[in-house]
mmCIF file of C-alpha atoms in Angstrom:
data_model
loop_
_atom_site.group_PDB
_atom_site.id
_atom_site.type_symbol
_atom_site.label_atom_id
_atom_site.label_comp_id
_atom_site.label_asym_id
_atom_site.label_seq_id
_atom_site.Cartn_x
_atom_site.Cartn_y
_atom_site.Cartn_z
ATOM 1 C CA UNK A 23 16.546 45.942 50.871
ATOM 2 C CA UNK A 24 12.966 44.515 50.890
ATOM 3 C CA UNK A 25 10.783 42.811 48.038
ATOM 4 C CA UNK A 26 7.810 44.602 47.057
ATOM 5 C CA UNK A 27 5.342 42.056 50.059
ATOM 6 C CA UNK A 28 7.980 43.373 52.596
ATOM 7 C CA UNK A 29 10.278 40.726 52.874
ATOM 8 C CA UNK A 30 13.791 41.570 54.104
ATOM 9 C CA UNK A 31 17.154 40.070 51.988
ATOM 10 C CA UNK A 32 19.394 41.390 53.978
ATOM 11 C CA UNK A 33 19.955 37.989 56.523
ATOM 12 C CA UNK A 34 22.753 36.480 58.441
ATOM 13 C CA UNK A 35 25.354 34.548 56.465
ATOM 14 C CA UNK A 36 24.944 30.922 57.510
ATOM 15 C CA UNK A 37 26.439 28.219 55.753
ATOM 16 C CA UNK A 38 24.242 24.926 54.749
ATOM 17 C CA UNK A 39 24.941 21.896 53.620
ATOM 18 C CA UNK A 40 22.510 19.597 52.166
ATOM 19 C CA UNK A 41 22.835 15.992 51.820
ATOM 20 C CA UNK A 42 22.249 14.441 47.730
ATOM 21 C CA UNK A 43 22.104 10.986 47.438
ATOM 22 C CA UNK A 44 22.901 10.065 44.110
ATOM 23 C CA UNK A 45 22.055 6.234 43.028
ATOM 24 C CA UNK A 46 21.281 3.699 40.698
ATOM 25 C CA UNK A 47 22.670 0.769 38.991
ATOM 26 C CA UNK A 48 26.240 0.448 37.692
ATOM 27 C CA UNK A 49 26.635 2.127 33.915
ATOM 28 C CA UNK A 50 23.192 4.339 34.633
ATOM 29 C CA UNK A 51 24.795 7.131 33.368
ATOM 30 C CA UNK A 52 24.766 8.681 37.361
ATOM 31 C CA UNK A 53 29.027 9.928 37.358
ATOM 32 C CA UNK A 54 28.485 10.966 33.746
ATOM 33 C CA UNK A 55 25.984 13.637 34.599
ATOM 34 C CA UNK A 56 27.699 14.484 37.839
ATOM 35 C CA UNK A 57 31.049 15.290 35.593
ATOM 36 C CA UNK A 58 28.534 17.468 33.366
ATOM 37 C CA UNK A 59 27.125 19.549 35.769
ATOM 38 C CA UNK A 60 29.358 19.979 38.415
ATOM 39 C CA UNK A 61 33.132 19.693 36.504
ATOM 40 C CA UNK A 62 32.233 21.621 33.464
ATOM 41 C CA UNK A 63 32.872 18.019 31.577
ATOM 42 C CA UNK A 64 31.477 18.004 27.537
ATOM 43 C CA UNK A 65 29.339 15.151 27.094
ATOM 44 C CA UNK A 66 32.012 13.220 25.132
ATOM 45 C CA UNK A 67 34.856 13.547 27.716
ATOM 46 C CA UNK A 68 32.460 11.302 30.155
ATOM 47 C CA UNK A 69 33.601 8.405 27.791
ATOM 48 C CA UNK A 70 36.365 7.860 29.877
ATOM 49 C CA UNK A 71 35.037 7.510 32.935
ATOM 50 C CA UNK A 72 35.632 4.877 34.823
ATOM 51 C CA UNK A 73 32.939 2.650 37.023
ATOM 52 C CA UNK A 74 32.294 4.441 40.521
ATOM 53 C CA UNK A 75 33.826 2.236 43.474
ATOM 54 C CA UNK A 76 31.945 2.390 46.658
ATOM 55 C CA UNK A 77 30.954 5.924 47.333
ATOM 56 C CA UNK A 78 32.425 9.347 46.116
ATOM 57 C CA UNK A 79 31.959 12.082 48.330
ATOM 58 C CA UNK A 80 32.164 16.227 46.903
ATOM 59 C CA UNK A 81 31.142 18.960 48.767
ATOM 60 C CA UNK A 82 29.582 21.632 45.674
ATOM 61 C CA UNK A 83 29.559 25.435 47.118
ATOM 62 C CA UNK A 84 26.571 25.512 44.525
ATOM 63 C CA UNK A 85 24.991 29.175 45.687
ATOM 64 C CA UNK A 86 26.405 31.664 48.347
ATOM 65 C CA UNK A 87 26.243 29.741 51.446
ATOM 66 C CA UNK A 88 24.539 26.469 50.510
ATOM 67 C CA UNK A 89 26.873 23.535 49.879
ATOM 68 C CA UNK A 90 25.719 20.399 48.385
ATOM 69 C CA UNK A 91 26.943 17.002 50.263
ATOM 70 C CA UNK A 92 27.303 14.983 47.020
ATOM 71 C CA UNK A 93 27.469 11.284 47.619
ATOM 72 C CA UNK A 94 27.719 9.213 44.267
ATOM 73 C CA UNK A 95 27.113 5.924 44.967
ATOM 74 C CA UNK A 96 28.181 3.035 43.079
ATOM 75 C CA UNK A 97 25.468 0.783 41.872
ATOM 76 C CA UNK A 98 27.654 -2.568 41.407
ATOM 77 C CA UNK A 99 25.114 -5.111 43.540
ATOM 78 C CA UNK A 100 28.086 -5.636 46.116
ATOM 79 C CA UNK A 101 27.474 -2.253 47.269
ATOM 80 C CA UNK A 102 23.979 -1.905 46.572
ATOM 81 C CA UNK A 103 23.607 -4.688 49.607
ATOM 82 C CA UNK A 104 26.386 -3.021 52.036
ATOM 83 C CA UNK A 105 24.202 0.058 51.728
ATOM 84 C CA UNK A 106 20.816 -1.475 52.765
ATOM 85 C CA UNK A 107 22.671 -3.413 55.082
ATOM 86 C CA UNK A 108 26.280 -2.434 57.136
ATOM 87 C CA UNK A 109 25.822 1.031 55.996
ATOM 88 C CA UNK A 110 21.985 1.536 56.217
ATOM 89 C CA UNK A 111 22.479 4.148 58.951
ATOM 90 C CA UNK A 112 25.496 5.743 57.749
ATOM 91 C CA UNK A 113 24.048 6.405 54.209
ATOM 92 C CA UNK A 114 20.187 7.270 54.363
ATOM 93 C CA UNK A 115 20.044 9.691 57.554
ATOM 94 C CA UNK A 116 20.096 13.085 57.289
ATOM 95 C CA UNK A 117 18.963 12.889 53.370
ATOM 96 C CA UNK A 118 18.038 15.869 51.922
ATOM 97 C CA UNK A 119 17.073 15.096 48.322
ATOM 98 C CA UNK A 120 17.527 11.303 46.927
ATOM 99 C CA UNK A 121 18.689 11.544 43.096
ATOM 100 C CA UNK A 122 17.944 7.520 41.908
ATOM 101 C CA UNK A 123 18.812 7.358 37.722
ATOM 102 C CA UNK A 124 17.463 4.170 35.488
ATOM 103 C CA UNK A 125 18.431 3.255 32.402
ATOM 104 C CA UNK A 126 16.124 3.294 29.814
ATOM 105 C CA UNK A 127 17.934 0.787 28.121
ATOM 106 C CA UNK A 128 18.547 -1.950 31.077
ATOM 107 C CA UNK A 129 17.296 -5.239 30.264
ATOM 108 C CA UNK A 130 17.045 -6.008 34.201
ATOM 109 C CA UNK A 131 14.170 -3.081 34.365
ATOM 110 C CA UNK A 132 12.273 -5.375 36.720
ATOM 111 C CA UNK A 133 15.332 -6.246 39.143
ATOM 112 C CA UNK A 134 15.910 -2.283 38.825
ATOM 113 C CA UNK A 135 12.723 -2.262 40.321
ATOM 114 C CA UNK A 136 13.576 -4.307 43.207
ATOM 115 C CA UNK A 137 16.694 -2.173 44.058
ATOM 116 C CA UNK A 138 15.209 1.055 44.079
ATOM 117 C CA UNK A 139 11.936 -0.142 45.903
ATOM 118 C CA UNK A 140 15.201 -1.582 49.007
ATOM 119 C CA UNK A 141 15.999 1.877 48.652
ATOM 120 C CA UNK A 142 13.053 3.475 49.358
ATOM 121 C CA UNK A 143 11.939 1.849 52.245
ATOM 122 C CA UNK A 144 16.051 2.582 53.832
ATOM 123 C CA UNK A 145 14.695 6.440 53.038
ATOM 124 C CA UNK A 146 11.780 6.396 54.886
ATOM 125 C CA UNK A 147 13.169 4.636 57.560
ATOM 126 C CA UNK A 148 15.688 7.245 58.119
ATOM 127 C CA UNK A 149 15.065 10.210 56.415
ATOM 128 C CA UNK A 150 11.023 10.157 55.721
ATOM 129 C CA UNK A 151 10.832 14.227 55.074
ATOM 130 C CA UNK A 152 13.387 13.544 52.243
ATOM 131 C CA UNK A 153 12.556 15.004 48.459
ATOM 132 C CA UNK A 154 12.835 12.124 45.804
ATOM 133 C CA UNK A 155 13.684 12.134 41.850
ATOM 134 C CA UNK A 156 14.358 10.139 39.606
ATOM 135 C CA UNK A 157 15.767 10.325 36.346
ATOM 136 C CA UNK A 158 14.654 8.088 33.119
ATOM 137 C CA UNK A 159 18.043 8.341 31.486
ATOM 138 C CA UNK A 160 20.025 8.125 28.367
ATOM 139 C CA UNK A 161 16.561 8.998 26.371
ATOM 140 C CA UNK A 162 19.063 9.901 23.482
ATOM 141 C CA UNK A 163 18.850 6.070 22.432
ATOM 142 C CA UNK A 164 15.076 5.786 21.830
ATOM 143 C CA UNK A 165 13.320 6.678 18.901
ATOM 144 C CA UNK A 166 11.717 10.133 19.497
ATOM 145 C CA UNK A 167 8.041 8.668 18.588
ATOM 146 C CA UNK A 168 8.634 6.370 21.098
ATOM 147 C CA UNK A 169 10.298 8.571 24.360
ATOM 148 C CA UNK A 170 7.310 9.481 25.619
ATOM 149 C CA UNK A 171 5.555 6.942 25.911
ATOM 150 C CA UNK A 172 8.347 4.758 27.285
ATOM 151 C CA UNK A 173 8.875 7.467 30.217
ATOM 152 C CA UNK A 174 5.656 7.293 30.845
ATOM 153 C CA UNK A 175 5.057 3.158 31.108
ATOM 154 C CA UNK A 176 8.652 3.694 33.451
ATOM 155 C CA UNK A 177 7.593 6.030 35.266
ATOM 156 C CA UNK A 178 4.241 4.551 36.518
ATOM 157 C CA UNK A 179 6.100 1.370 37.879
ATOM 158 C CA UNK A 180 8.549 3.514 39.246
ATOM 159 C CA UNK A 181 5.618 5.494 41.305
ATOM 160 C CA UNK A 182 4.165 2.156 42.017
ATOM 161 C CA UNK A 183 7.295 1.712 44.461
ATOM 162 C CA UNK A 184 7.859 4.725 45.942
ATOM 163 C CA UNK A 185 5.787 4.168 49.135
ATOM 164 C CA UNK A 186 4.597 7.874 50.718
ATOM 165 C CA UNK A 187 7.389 9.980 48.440
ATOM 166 C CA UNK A 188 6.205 11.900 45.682
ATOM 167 C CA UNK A 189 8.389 11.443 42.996
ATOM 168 C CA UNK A 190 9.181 14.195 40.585
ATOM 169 C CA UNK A 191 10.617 12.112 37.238
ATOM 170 C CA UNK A 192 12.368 13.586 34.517
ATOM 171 C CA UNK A 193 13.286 12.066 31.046
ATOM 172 C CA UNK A 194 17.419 12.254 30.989
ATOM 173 C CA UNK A 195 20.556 12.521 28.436
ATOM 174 C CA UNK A 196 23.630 14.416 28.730
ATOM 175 C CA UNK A 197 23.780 15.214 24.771
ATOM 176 C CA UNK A 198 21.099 17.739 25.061
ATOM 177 C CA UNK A 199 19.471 20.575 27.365
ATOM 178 C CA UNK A 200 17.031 17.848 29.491
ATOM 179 C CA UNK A 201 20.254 17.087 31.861
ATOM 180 C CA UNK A 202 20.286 20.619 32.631
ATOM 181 C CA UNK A 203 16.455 21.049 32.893
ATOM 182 C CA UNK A 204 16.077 18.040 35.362
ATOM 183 C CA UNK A 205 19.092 19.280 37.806
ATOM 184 C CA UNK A 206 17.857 22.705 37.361
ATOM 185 C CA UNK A 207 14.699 21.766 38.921
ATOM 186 C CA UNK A 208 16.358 19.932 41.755
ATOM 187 C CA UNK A 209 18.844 22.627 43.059
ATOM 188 C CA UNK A 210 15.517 24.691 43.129
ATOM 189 C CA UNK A 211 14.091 22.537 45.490
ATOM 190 C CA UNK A 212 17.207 22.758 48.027
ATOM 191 C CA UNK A 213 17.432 26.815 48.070
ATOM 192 C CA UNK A 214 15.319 27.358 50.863
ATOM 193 C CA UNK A 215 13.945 31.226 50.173
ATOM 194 C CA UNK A 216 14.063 31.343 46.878
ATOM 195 C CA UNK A 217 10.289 32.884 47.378
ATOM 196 C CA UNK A 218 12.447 35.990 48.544
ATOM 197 C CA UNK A 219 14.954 35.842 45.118
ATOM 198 C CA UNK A 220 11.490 35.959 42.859
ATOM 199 C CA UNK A 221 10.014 38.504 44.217
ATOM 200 C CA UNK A 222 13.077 40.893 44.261
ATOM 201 C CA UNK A 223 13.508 40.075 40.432
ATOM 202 C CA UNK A 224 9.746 40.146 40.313
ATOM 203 C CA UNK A 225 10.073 44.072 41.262
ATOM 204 C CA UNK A 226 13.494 44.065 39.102
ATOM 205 C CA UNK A 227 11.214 43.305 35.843
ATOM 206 C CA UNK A 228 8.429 45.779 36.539
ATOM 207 C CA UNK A 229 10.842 48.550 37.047
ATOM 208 C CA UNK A 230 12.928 47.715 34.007
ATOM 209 C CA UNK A 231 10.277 46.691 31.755
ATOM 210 C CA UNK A 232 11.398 43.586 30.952
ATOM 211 C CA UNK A 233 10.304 40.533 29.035
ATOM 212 C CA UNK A 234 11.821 37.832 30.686
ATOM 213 C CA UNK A 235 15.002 37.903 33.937
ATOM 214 C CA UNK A 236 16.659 34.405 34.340
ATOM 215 C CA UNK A 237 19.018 34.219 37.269
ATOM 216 C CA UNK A 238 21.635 31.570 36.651
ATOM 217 C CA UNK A 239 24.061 29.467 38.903
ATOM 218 C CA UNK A 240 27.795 30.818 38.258
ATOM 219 C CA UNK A 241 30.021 27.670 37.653
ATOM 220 C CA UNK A 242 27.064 25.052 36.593
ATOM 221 C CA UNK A 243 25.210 27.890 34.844
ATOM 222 C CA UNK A 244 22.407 25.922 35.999
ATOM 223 C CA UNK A 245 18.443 28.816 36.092
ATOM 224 C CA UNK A 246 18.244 28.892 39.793
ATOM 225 C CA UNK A 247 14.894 30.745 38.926
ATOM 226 C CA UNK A 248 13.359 33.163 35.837
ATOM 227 C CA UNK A 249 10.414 35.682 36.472
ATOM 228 C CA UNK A 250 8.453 36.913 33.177
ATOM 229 C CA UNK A 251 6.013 39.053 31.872
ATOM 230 C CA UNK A 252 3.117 38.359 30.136
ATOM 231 C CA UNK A 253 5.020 38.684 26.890
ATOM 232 C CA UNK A 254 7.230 36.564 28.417
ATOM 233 C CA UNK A 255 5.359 33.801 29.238
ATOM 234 C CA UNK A 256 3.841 33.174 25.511
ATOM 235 C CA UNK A 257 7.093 32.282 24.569
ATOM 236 C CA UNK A 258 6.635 28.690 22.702
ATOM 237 C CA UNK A 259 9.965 27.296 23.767
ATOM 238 C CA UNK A 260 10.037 25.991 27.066
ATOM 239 C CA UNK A 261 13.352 24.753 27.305
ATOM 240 C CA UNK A 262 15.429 28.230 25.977
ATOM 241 C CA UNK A 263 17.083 28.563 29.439
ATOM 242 C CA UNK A 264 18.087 25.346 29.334
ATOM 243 C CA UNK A 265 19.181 24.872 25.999
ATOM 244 C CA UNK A 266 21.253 28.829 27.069
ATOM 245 C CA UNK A 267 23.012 26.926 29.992
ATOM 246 C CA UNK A 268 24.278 24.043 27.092
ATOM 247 C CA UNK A 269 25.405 26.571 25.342
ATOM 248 C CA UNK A 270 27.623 28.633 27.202
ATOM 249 C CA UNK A 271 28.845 25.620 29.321
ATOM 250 C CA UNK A 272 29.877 24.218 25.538
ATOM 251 C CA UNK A 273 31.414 28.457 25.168
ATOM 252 C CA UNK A 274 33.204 27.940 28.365
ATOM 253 C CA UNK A 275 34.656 24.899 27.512
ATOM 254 C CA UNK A 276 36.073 26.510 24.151
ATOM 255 C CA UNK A 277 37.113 29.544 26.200
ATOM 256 C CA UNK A 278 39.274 27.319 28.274
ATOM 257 C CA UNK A 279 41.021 25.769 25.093
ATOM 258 C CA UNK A 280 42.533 28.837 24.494
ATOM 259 C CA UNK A 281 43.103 30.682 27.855
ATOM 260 C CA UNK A 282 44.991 28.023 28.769
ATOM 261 C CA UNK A 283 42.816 27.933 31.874
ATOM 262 C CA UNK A 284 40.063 25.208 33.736
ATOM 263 C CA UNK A 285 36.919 25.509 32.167
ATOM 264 C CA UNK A 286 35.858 25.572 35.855
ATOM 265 C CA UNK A 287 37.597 29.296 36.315
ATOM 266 C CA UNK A 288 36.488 30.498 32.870
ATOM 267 C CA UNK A 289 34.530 33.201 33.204
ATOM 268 C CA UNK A 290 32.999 36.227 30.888
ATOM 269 C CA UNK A 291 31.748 39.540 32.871
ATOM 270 C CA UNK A 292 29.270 40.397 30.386
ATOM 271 C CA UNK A 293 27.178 39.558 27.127
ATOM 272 C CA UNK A 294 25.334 41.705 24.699
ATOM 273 C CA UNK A 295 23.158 41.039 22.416
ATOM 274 C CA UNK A 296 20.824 44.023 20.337
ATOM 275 C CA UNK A 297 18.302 42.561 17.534
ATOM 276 C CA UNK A 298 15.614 44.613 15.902
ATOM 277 C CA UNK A 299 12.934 42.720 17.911
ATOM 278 C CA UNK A 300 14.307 42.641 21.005
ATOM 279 C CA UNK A 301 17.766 42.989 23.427
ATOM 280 C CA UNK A 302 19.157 40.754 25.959
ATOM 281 C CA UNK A 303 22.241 40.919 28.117
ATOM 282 C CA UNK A 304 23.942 38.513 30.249
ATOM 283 C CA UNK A 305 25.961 40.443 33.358
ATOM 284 C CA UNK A 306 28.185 38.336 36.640
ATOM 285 C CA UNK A 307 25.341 39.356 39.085
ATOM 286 C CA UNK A 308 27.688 38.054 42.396
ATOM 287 C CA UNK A 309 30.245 36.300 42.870
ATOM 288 C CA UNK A 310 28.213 33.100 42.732
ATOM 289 C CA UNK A 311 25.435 34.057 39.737
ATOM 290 C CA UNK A 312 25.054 35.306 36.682
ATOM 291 C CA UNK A 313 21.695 37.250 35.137
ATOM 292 C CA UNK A 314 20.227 37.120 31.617
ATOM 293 C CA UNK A 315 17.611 40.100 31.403
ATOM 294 C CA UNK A 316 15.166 40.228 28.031
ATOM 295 C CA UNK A 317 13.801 43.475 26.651
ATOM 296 C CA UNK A 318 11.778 44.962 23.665
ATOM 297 C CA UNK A 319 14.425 47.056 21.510
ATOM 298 C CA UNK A 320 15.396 50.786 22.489
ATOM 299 C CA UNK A 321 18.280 51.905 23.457
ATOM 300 C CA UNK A 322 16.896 53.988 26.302
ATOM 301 C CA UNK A 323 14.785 50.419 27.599
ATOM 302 C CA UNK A 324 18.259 49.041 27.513
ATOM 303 C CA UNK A 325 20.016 51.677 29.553
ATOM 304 C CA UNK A 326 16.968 51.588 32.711
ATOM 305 C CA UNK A 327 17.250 47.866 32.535
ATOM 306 C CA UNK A 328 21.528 47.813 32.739
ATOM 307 C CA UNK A 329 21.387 50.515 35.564
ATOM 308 C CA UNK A 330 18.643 49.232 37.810
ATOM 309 C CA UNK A 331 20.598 46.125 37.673
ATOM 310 C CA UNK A 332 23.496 47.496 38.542
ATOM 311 C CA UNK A 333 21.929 49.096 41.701
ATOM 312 C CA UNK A 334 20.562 45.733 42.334
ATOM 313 C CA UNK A 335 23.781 44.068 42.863
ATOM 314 C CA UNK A 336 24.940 45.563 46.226
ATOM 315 C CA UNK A 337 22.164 43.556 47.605
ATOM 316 C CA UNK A 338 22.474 40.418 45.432
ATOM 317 C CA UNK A 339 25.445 40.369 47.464
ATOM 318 C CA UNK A 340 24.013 40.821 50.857
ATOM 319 C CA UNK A 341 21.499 38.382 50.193
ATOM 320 C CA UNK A 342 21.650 34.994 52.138
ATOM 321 C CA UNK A 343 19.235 32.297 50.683
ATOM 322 C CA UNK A 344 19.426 30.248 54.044
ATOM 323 C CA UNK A 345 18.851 32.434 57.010
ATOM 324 C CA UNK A 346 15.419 32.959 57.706
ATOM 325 C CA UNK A 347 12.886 35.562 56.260
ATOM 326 C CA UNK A 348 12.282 38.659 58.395
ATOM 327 C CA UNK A 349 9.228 40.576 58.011
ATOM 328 C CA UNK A 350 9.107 44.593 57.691
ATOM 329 C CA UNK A 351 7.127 47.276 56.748
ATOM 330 C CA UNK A 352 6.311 46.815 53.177
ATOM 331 C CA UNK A 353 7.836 49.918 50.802
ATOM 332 C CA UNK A 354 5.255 51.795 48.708
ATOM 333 C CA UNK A 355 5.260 50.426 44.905
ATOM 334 C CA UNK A 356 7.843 47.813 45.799
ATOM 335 C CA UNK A 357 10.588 49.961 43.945
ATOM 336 C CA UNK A 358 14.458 49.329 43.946
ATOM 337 C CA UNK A 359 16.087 52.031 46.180
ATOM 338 C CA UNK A 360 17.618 54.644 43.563
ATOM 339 C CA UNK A 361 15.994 52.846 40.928
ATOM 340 C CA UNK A 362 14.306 54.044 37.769
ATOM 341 C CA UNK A 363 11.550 53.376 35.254
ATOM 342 C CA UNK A 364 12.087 54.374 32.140
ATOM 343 C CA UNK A 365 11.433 58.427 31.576
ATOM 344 C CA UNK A 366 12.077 59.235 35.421
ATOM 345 C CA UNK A 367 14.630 61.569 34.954
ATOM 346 C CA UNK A 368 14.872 62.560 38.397
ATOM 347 C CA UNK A 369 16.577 59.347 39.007
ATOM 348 C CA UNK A 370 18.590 59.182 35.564
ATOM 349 C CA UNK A 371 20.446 62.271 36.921
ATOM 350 C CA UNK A 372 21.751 61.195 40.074
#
């Protein structure tokens, strides 16, 4: 199968792993999240959480073939120093992305400061291609006049410190949809073709007419990426896929309560939804994604849309996001093989 530029998805399986660092200081909120995204945790379970000791290691098979190397670090000072100093080597080499949370809240803002700018330089010492975020968290506790503009002032120190890295910042909490926005945007990051993924559900929403396709993560249920048409895009709420990801994580979680099963293994093959002013269905794409497709109403819109999706799976599957990209001839119209649009008969009948 190639996207509509010529780009070929079918690639060589080849698993990745990519190293996360994951810091801050102690009671940042850094396991909380982790818990949230990764063990289908509710935000009120984290209560019980306990204090990280040292460093806890996960390996999260977070999309086909790509495995995230999750190192939570503890941010008790003791082990703040042993990583800047007997385990300088051991811990910043090989970084692929460096998470760093602050609380909004701390009182030691300026000391924070200090820690993360130790940090930094460890980075780019040892890993100086490395991505960098960081995460102004537990925003829940501000006053919403005043979030912004605290972010803001935090952020600007925060860049102040951060050497050569760009920093991409992101204002935190894990009672609403900005945890999932903010690790959303980081697993994006880490999928190295995901150019390849948009422009196959680029030519997925011509041919089906679509308003808006949102491919999500299976077991975070985290938008690995969303294509959209111009209808689409004048949609005023920014945050709907991420808000959609709270929601059926929170589903899940009720699922599980009486299945009898982990939340983890709950899972739902497919979701309808038909409304006067529109239709939307939510289908297991692979064994590692879901996909939420958005349409104007018709029944016969609906039916183009559920079967050109349905051819699209066979290479969903195929697809590897970490081999490399092999040009080809490019196909004329950039159509789904057996595809249809809606009307084409021809197709409809085979």
């Amino acid at each position: 199968m190639e996207a509509g530029n010529g780009l070929n998805i079918y690639q060589s399986k080849k698993p990745r792993k990519k190293k996360v660092l994951l810091m801050g200081k102690s009671g940042s909120g850094k396991s909380s999240m982790r818990s949230i995204i990764f063990s289908n945790y509710v935000a009120k379970d984290t209560r019980r959480l306990g204090a990280t000791i040292d460093v806890e290691y996960s390996n999260v098979k977070f999309l086909g073939n790509l495995t995230l190397n999750l190192w939570d670090c503890g941010g008790q000072d003791a082990f703040m120093e042993s990583y800047l100093v007997a385990q300088r080597k051991q811990v910043f080499s090989n970084v692929g992305v460096l998470i760093y949370v602050f609380d909004v809240e701390s009182r030691e803002f300026e000391r924070d400061l200090v820690t993360y700018s130790s940090i930094i330089r460890a980075l780019k010492e040892y890993s100086p291609y490395s991505t960098v975020f960081c995460l102004i968290h537990k925003m829940d506790l501000i006053q919403p006049i005043h979030r912004e503009r605290l972010f803001e002032e935090r952020i600007s120190f925060v860049r102040e410190r951060s050497e050569d890295f760009e920093v991409t910042a992101f204002a935190t909490s894990i009672w609403d949809q900005t945890l999932y926005k903010a690790w959303a945007g980081i697993m994006y990051i880490l999928i190295p073709n995901i150019d390849v993924i948009d422009e196959y559900l680029a030519a997925l929403l011509r041919q089906s007419d679509a308003d808006e396709i949102v491919l999500f993560e299976r077991t975070t249920f985290l938008v690995v990426t969303s294509v959209m048409s111009v209808k689409g895009n004048r949609n005023a709420m920014g945050d709907r896929f991420e808000k959609l990801s709270n929601i059926i994580k929170t589903f899940k979680h009720s699922a599980a309560q009486y299945t009898e099963l982990p939340s983890a293994t709950s899972q739902f093959s497919t979701f309808e939804l038909k409304m006067p002013r529109f239709s939307l269905f939510i289908t297991a794409m692979t064994d590692n994604t879901y996909l939420l497709v958005v349409l104007p109403p018709g029944e016969s819109k609906y039916n183009v849309a559920q079967y050109n999706v349905t051819l699209a799976m066979e290479d969903f599957a195929k697809l590897d996001i970490v081999g490399e990209v092999r040009r080809r001839e490019m196909p004329k119209g950039g159509k789904i093989p057996g595809g249809y649009y809606e009307g084409d008969e021809d197709n409809a009948t085979q």
